[in-house]
């Protein structure tokens, strides 16, 4: 009996602690109703948390965060409907913001500050979402076996000469989906399919691992060139692990398609959730994140390219040089996403 | 007429045959009845039906004018006031001998409970083993504790399932004698199930022979040598 | 009529309510089965289903074989023999469960990669370049290795307990018949442990079938991939739910078939006496052989990855903010603690109902609680969100009466997450409790009732004390599982609610396995501590 009582006591304690923590947040809800902003984010970087803390310090507006995976968060917002507590949906890829807009869970936000800080091409045409950082998806190569002169375009990697030398991660990855989506937008479905097919033929191995693993595979001699995002490379150059640094140092960065359609860029950004209860605060947060200071932090700490043109990229990024970007509306990446996935499946890109 | 069992039928799920086929008998106060049969004859099933652990398809069972079951009523086992000694004793392994015996006495006050427990333990001559746990006892001792536990609440009817099957031969004879004297001393109406003719003949006042769920013979041990009766009900009256 | 009144007691009603409320969130998913095929269905069928199902089958099959071989052989060695450290390994072999498989996958591929410890040592110290092929773990065999190493404790735990407590007489009679240890293992131990092994392996198989973390990183395409590609890639959640529902139907069918097949062959223990297996002391090469084998498994499944994580932890010390970690620990403990206690309490009630239920329905109904464990967590999450939003709408007027201005109260609280855990992990707790009930049989309870105790009194006075061992191991398994749970926690948590697992995922998901080492190590340490404490309690029970 004593043990039973103990069990009940433990349970009660747990429940008390539980209701306690939820009442804490409830209190916040009430007392600071006008001084908070609720964020669903699929970016999970420490630098984001730092920036939110700084924003809170400067404005007194508390940033509440649920970080998860973008599609699941989008689904949660959809199901919550008008009652949703979310004010902003912050994703690592613009494709998802496009989808959110399509699903009708976003609304427009007007702010001259935002319009000034974020160039038009990095914003939704109806101002429902705003790009905050960008990453280039570039070719990296083994400095010993590949000369930069051998490289030209993404398309060239699908040609005979690269047979068995190309490394890239699996098609499940959103960055690859956006890459192919951009080709569909530029060259049309047929050519994009041919490219994907050629790439699969040239794979040095079945796609596995993440972007960093492709870089390591070059060092290991499995392949000679890889397609990866710039900020992963930035992180490797500055890694805590000396072996990773060594790997990164032997890699060259090449911005493809400079003579033609430009290097593929994907944008990370945030959309204004329809019926946002703290819309003004949400706009303030967006303004803060696109202002020079925060953009500088993104650049320095996370090796992302700033969207704000007044802010220079990190030194490392600058050392790789300037480049020309693809000139398609970013929303095209979203429009063509599911087509891209189908093409990947058809050509057997794992 | 103390105990009246009328027309009890029972069949197991997934089986069309009757495991108990129109079982009828009456038992007088203080009688010791043995249900004798081979394994599969339905004898343990009958015991479980009386205990309330199985629900019969039809039939009636009255214990001292009180209906245990009939077409309309069914009394839950814990409300019947019937004691049952399991074949494997089922002594609670997490309780001492004394706690096992006290378990069925929760309706009494603390002191009365202790008094009654001691009483029955003395009756089965296990007074010295109160603090032991079941696994520290021999088979014969466990059996006696199980008996004491079943006797403690003063059941109106005591059921014993193969009381000697787990004991070796020598012990079996000894316990058999003891059981008989305990049952007689306690003046308790009891039914025990066995497959051993010897057991039945030694302690039973009357024997019920059961085969494939049907009563084939019923009577005093000395009457049991004749041919099977065609209609056992005849001598019930 | 009589029968109805016999069955219609509080226990039946409560059990039916528990099972139905566990199943109710699944309704939208089951409904998905009936939904019309979308335009993507042809594409899914043509390019995804067949190959992906084949891969899933391969993974499940080989992992099942692997965990049976390793789990049962270890259980047999530990239950039957004494050799160096065998007492330590008895509980240490459960420890691999404390490592989340996705962390294990990252850790192993990190170690084996070009910059990993093995290759760098060979390269830098011995100047030996190696053939990369032998170091590639990110493929199907590699995934099977990860699953086998980090899931075999499910089989090991259940089988060991069974062998220790039930196998003595059978094993001894086999010995008297002149069978050697190998023959006993294959001819006696494996067949008699069938029920225990199947119990463990079905949990392992479901875990493999549903896993997305390992296969996503390794670039392997399984049925889960099909579900998520349909959802994320094609943006077609209805088709994704339909796929998940098919998976669920398949799993339930398999379980029912298994139950029916087993129904006739169930070993029953009419005897309420427990006869422990006496231990044999090994000598000579056998002693070292057994020690070597067990040690090898322990190193691969626990020691090596943990040492690697510690190494990374040291490398990244100071690089990640760690002032919030006490909060994460508290949050993890809180949700895992509440959910596991509720699951075990519910399992005890349903299990008690199940063992006295006479009909097939009563026996099989509780088995359906496994549906929560049969499909990927993210799909369950959608179902749970849907249910809670519906609930919140129903309770809306109540909220405004209380003066709450929010319309989403339950679904923005931690309650939603805890309920999701309960729906998902109920089967794990129930499995442990049910086998506990099987082991004690019904006679103790019947004896108690014959002594005038009601079902409820019997439950507290007789059943619970006798089930202590099962309760402890059930709590342990559920707790450890929830500590490392990912998709539900990510999607269903309230604002600003971080747990150790979400933190570990945050880094690992961004390819920062080194930074992920810190939360991962805390998860492992806490789970290991829980395993150790539960084991000590369990050992005390055994000794009684």
GROMACS .gro file of N, CA and C in nm, chain C residues 175-241:
model
  201
  762UNK      N    1   1.940  -3.233  -2.119
  762UNK     CA    2   2.076  -3.270  -2.081
  762UNK      C    3   2.081  -3.417  -2.043
  763UNK      N    4   1.983  -3.461  -1.968
  763UNK     CA    5   1.979  -3.601  -1.924
  763UNK      C    6   1.965  -3.693  -2.044
  764UNK      N    7   1.904  -3.642  -2.150
  764UNK     CA    8   1.892  -3.724  -2.270
  764UNK      C    9   2.020  -3.724  -2.352
  765UNK      N   10   2.124  -3.660  -2.295
  765UNK     CA   11   2.254  -3.668  -2.357
  765UNK      C   12   2.280  -3.566  -2.466
  766UNK      N   13   2.206  -3.456  -2.467
  766UNK     CA   14   2.228  -3.355  -2.569
  766UNK      C   15   2.340  -3.260  -2.527
  767UNK      N   16   2.422  -3.222  -2.624
  767UNK     CA   17   2.528  -3.126  -2.598
  767UNK      C   18   2.473  -2.986  -2.594
  768UNK      N   19   2.556  -2.888  -2.554
  768UNK     CA   20   2.507  -2.751  -2.541
  768UNK      C   21   2.455  -2.692  -2.671
  769UNK      N   22   2.518  -2.725  -2.786
  769UNK     CA   23   2.472  -2.669  -2.913
  769UNK      C   24   2.335  -2.726  -2.948
  770UNK      N   25   2.324  -2.859  -2.931
  770UNK     CA   26   2.197  -2.924  -2.962
  770UNK      C   27   2.088  -2.869  -2.872
  771UNK      N   28   2.119  -2.847  -2.747
  771UNK     CA   29   2.018  -2.794  -2.655
  771UNK      C   30   1.974  -2.657  -2.701
  772UNK      N   31   2.072  -2.576  -2.744
  772UNK     CA   32   2.037  -2.442  -2.787
  772UNK      C   33   1.943  -2.445  -2.908
  773UNK      N   34   1.979  -2.524  -3.008
  773UNK     CA   35   1.900  -2.523  -3.131
  773UNK      C   36   1.773  -2.607  -3.122
  774UNK      N   37   1.780  -2.717  -3.046
  774UNK     CA   38   1.666  -2.808  -3.044
  774UNK      C   39   1.567  -2.775  -2.932
  775UNK      N   40   1.617  -2.716  -2.826
  775UNK     CA   41   1.528  -2.691  -2.712
  775UNK      C   42   1.507  -2.542  -2.688
  776UNK      N   43   1.618  -2.470  -2.670
  776UNK     CA   44   1.606  -2.330  -2.628
  776UNK      C   45   1.530  -2.247  -2.732
  777UNK      N   46   1.574  -2.257  -2.858
  777UNK     CA   47   1.508  -2.175  -2.960
  777UNK      C   48   1.359  -2.207  -2.971
  778UNK      N   49   1.323  -2.335  -2.986
  778UNK     CA   50   1.177  -2.362  -2.998
  778UNK      C   51   1.095  -2.320  -2.876
  779UNK      N   52   1.145  -2.348  -2.756
  779UNK     CA   53   1.059  -2.314  -2.641
  779UNK      C   54   1.053  -2.164  -2.618
  780UNK      N   55   1.153  -2.091  -2.663
  780UNK     CA   56   1.150  -1.946  -2.642
  780UNK      C   57   1.072  -1.877  -2.752
  781UNK      N   58   1.010  -1.954  -2.839
  781UNK     CA   59   0.948  -1.895  -2.957
  781UNK      C   60   0.860  -1.774  -2.927
  782UNK      N   61   0.773  -1.790  -2.829
  782UNK     CA   62   0.680  -1.681  -2.798
  782UNK      C   63   0.757  -1.557  -2.756
  783UNK      N   64   0.857  -1.576  -2.668
  783UNK     CA   65   0.935  -1.462  -2.620
  783UNK      C   66   1.010  -1.397  -2.735
  784UNK      N   67   1.070  -1.480  -2.821
  784UNK     CA   68   1.147  -1.425  -2.932
  784UNK      C   69   1.056  -1.349  -3.028
  785UNK      N   70   0.943  -1.407  -3.058
  785UNK     CA   71   0.851  -1.339  -3.150
  785UNK      C   72   0.807  -1.205  -3.093
  786UNK      N   73   0.780  -1.203  -2.963
  786UNK     CA   74   0.744  -1.077  -2.899
  786UNK      C   75   0.851  -0.972  -2.923
  787UNK      N   76   0.977  -1.008  -2.901
  787UNK     CA   77   1.087  -0.913  -2.917
  787UNK      C   78   1.109  -0.876  -3.063
  788UNK      N   79   1.106  -0.977  -3.149
  788UNK     CA   80   1.136  -0.951  -3.290
  788UNK      C   81   1.028  -0.866  -3.356
  789UNK      N   82   0.903  -0.882  -3.311
  789UNK     CA   83   0.803  -0.799  -3.377
  789UNK      C   84   0.825  -0.652  -3.342
  790UNK      N   85   0.872  -0.624  -3.220
  790UNK     CA   86   0.905  -0.484  -3.189
  790UNK      C   87   1.021  -0.436  -3.276
  791UNK      N   88   1.123  -0.520  -3.290
  791UNK     CA   89   1.239  -0.483  -3.372
  791UNK      C   90   1.194  -0.456  -3.516
  792UNK      N   91   1.111  -0.546  -3.570
  792UNK     CA   92   1.071  -0.532  -3.710
  792UNK      C   93   0.994  -0.403  -3.732
  793UNK      N   94   0.905  -0.372  -3.638
  793UNK     CA   95   0.827  -0.250  -3.654
  793UNK      C   96   0.917  -0.128  -3.648
  794UNK      N   97   1.014  -0.133  -3.557
  794UNK     CA   98   1.106  -0.021  -3.545
  794UNK      C   99   1.183   0.000  -3.677
  795UNK      N  100   1.226  -0.110  -3.738
  795UNK     CA  101   1.300  -0.101  -3.864
  795UNK      C  102   1.208  -0.050  -3.976
  796UNK      N  103   1.090  -0.107  -3.980
  796UNK     CA  104   0.994  -0.070  -4.084
  796UNK      C  105   0.964   0.080  -4.081
  797UNK      N  106   0.960   0.136  -3.962
  797UNK     CA  107   0.918   0.275  -3.946
  797UNK      C  108   1.029   0.374  -3.944
  798UNK      N  109   1.152   0.324  -3.933
  798UNK     CA  110   1.261   0.417  -3.914
  798UNK      C  111   1.279   0.502  -4.039
  799UNK      N  112   1.308   0.628  -4.017
  799UNK     CA  113   1.336   0.715  -4.130
  799UNK      C  114   1.475   0.777  -4.115
  800UNK      N  115   1.518   0.796  -3.990
  800UNK     CA  116   1.644   0.864  -3.964
  800UNK      C  117   1.764   0.795  -4.028
  801UNK      N  118   1.779   0.666  -4.003
  801UNK     CA  119   1.895   0.593  -4.053
  801UNK      C  120   1.892   0.585  -4.206
  802UNK      N  121   1.777   0.542  -4.260
  802UNK     CA  122   1.774   0.520  -4.405
  802UNK      C  123   1.787   0.651  -4.483
  803UNK      N  124   1.735   0.757  -4.427
  803UNK     CA  125   1.745   0.886  -4.497
  803UNK      C  126   1.891   0.926  -4.510
  804UNK      N  127   1.964   0.915  -4.401
  804UNK     CA  128   2.104   0.956  -4.405
  804UNK      C  129   2.186   0.862  -4.493
  805UNK      N  130   2.155   0.733  -4.486
  805UNK     CA  131   2.232   0.636  -4.563
  805UNK      C  132   2.188   0.630  -4.710
  806UNK      N  133   2.085   0.705  -4.744
  806UNK     CA  134   2.039   0.705  -4.882
  806UNK      C  135   1.977   0.575  -4.926
  807UNK      N  136   1.909   0.508  -4.833
  807UNK     CA  137   1.842   0.383  -4.867
  807UNK      C  138   1.693   0.411  -4.879
  808UNK      N  139   1.631   0.350  -4.982
  808UNK     CA  140   1.491   0.383  -5.003
  808UNK      C  141   1.400   0.270  -4.958
  809UNK      N  142   1.323   0.298  -4.856
  809UNK     CA  143   1.236   0.196  -4.798
  809UNK      C  144   1.091   0.242  -4.809
  810UNK      N  145   1.004   0.162  -4.749
  810UNK     CA  146   0.864   0.199  -4.753
  810UNK      C  147   0.840   0.333  -4.683
  811UNK      N  148   0.914   0.358  -4.575
  811UNK     CA  149   0.905   0.489  -4.509
  811UNK      C  150   0.940   0.600  -4.607
  812UNK      N  151   1.047   0.577  -4.685
  812UNK     CA  152   1.086   0.677  -4.785
  812UNK      C  153   0.969   0.706  -4.878
  813UNK      N  154   0.902   0.599  -4.920
  813UNK     CA  155   0.789   0.618  -5.011
  813UNK      C  156   0.685   0.709  -4.947
  814UNK      N  157   0.657   0.682  -4.819
  814UNK     CA  158   0.557   0.764  -4.750
  814UNK      C  159   0.601   0.910  -4.747
  815UNK      N  160   0.727   0.933  -4.709
  815UNK     CA  161   0.771   1.070  -4.690
  815UNK      C  162   0.797   1.142  -4.821
  816UNK      N  163   0.842   1.066  -4.923
  816UNK     CA  164   0.859   1.132  -5.052
  816UNK      C  165   0.726   1.175  -5.110
  817UNK      N  166   0.627   1.091  -5.087
  817UNK     CA  167   0.494   1.127  -5.134
  817UNK      C  168   0.444   1.252  -5.064
  818UNK      N  169   0.471   1.256  -4.935
  818UNK     CA  170   0.427   1.370  -4.855
  818UNK      C  171   0.509   1.495  -4.884
  819UNK      N  172   0.641   1.484  -4.866
  819UNK     CA  173   0.727   1.602  -4.876
  819UNK      C  174   0.755   1.638  -5.021
  820UNK      N  175   0.793   1.536  -5.098
  820UNK     CA  176   0.837   1.562  -5.234
  820UNK      C  177   0.721   1.596  -5.325
  821UNK      N  178   0.619   1.510  -5.323
  821UNK     CA  179   0.506   1.532  -5.412
  821UNK      C  180   0.401   1.621  -5.347
  822UNK      N  181   0.417   1.647  -5.218
  822UNK     CA  182   0.323   1.734  -5.148
  822UNK      C  183   0.184   1.674  -5.138
  823UNK      N  184   0.178   1.541  -5.141
  823UNK     CA  185   0.048   1.475  -5.146
  823UNK      C  186   0.026   1.398  -5.016
  824UNK      N  187  -0.022   1.467  -4.914
  824UNK     CA  188  -0.031   1.401  -4.784
  824UNK      C  189  -0.138   1.293  -4.782
  825UNK      N  190  -0.243   1.310  -4.862
  825UNK     CA  191  -0.349   1.208  -4.861
  825UNK      C  192  -0.294   1.075  -4.912
  826UNK      N  193  -0.216   1.081  -5.018
  826UNK     CA  194  -0.156   0.957  -5.068
  826UNK      C  195  -0.058   0.900  -4.966
  827UNK      N  196   0.013   0.989  -4.896
  827UNK     CA  197   0.108   0.942  -4.795
  827UNK      C  198   0.034   0.868  -4.683
  828UNK      N  199  -0.078   0.926  -4.643
  828UNK     CA  200  -0.156   0.861  -4.537
  828UNK      C  201  -0.211   0.729  -4.585
   0.00000   0.00000   0.00000
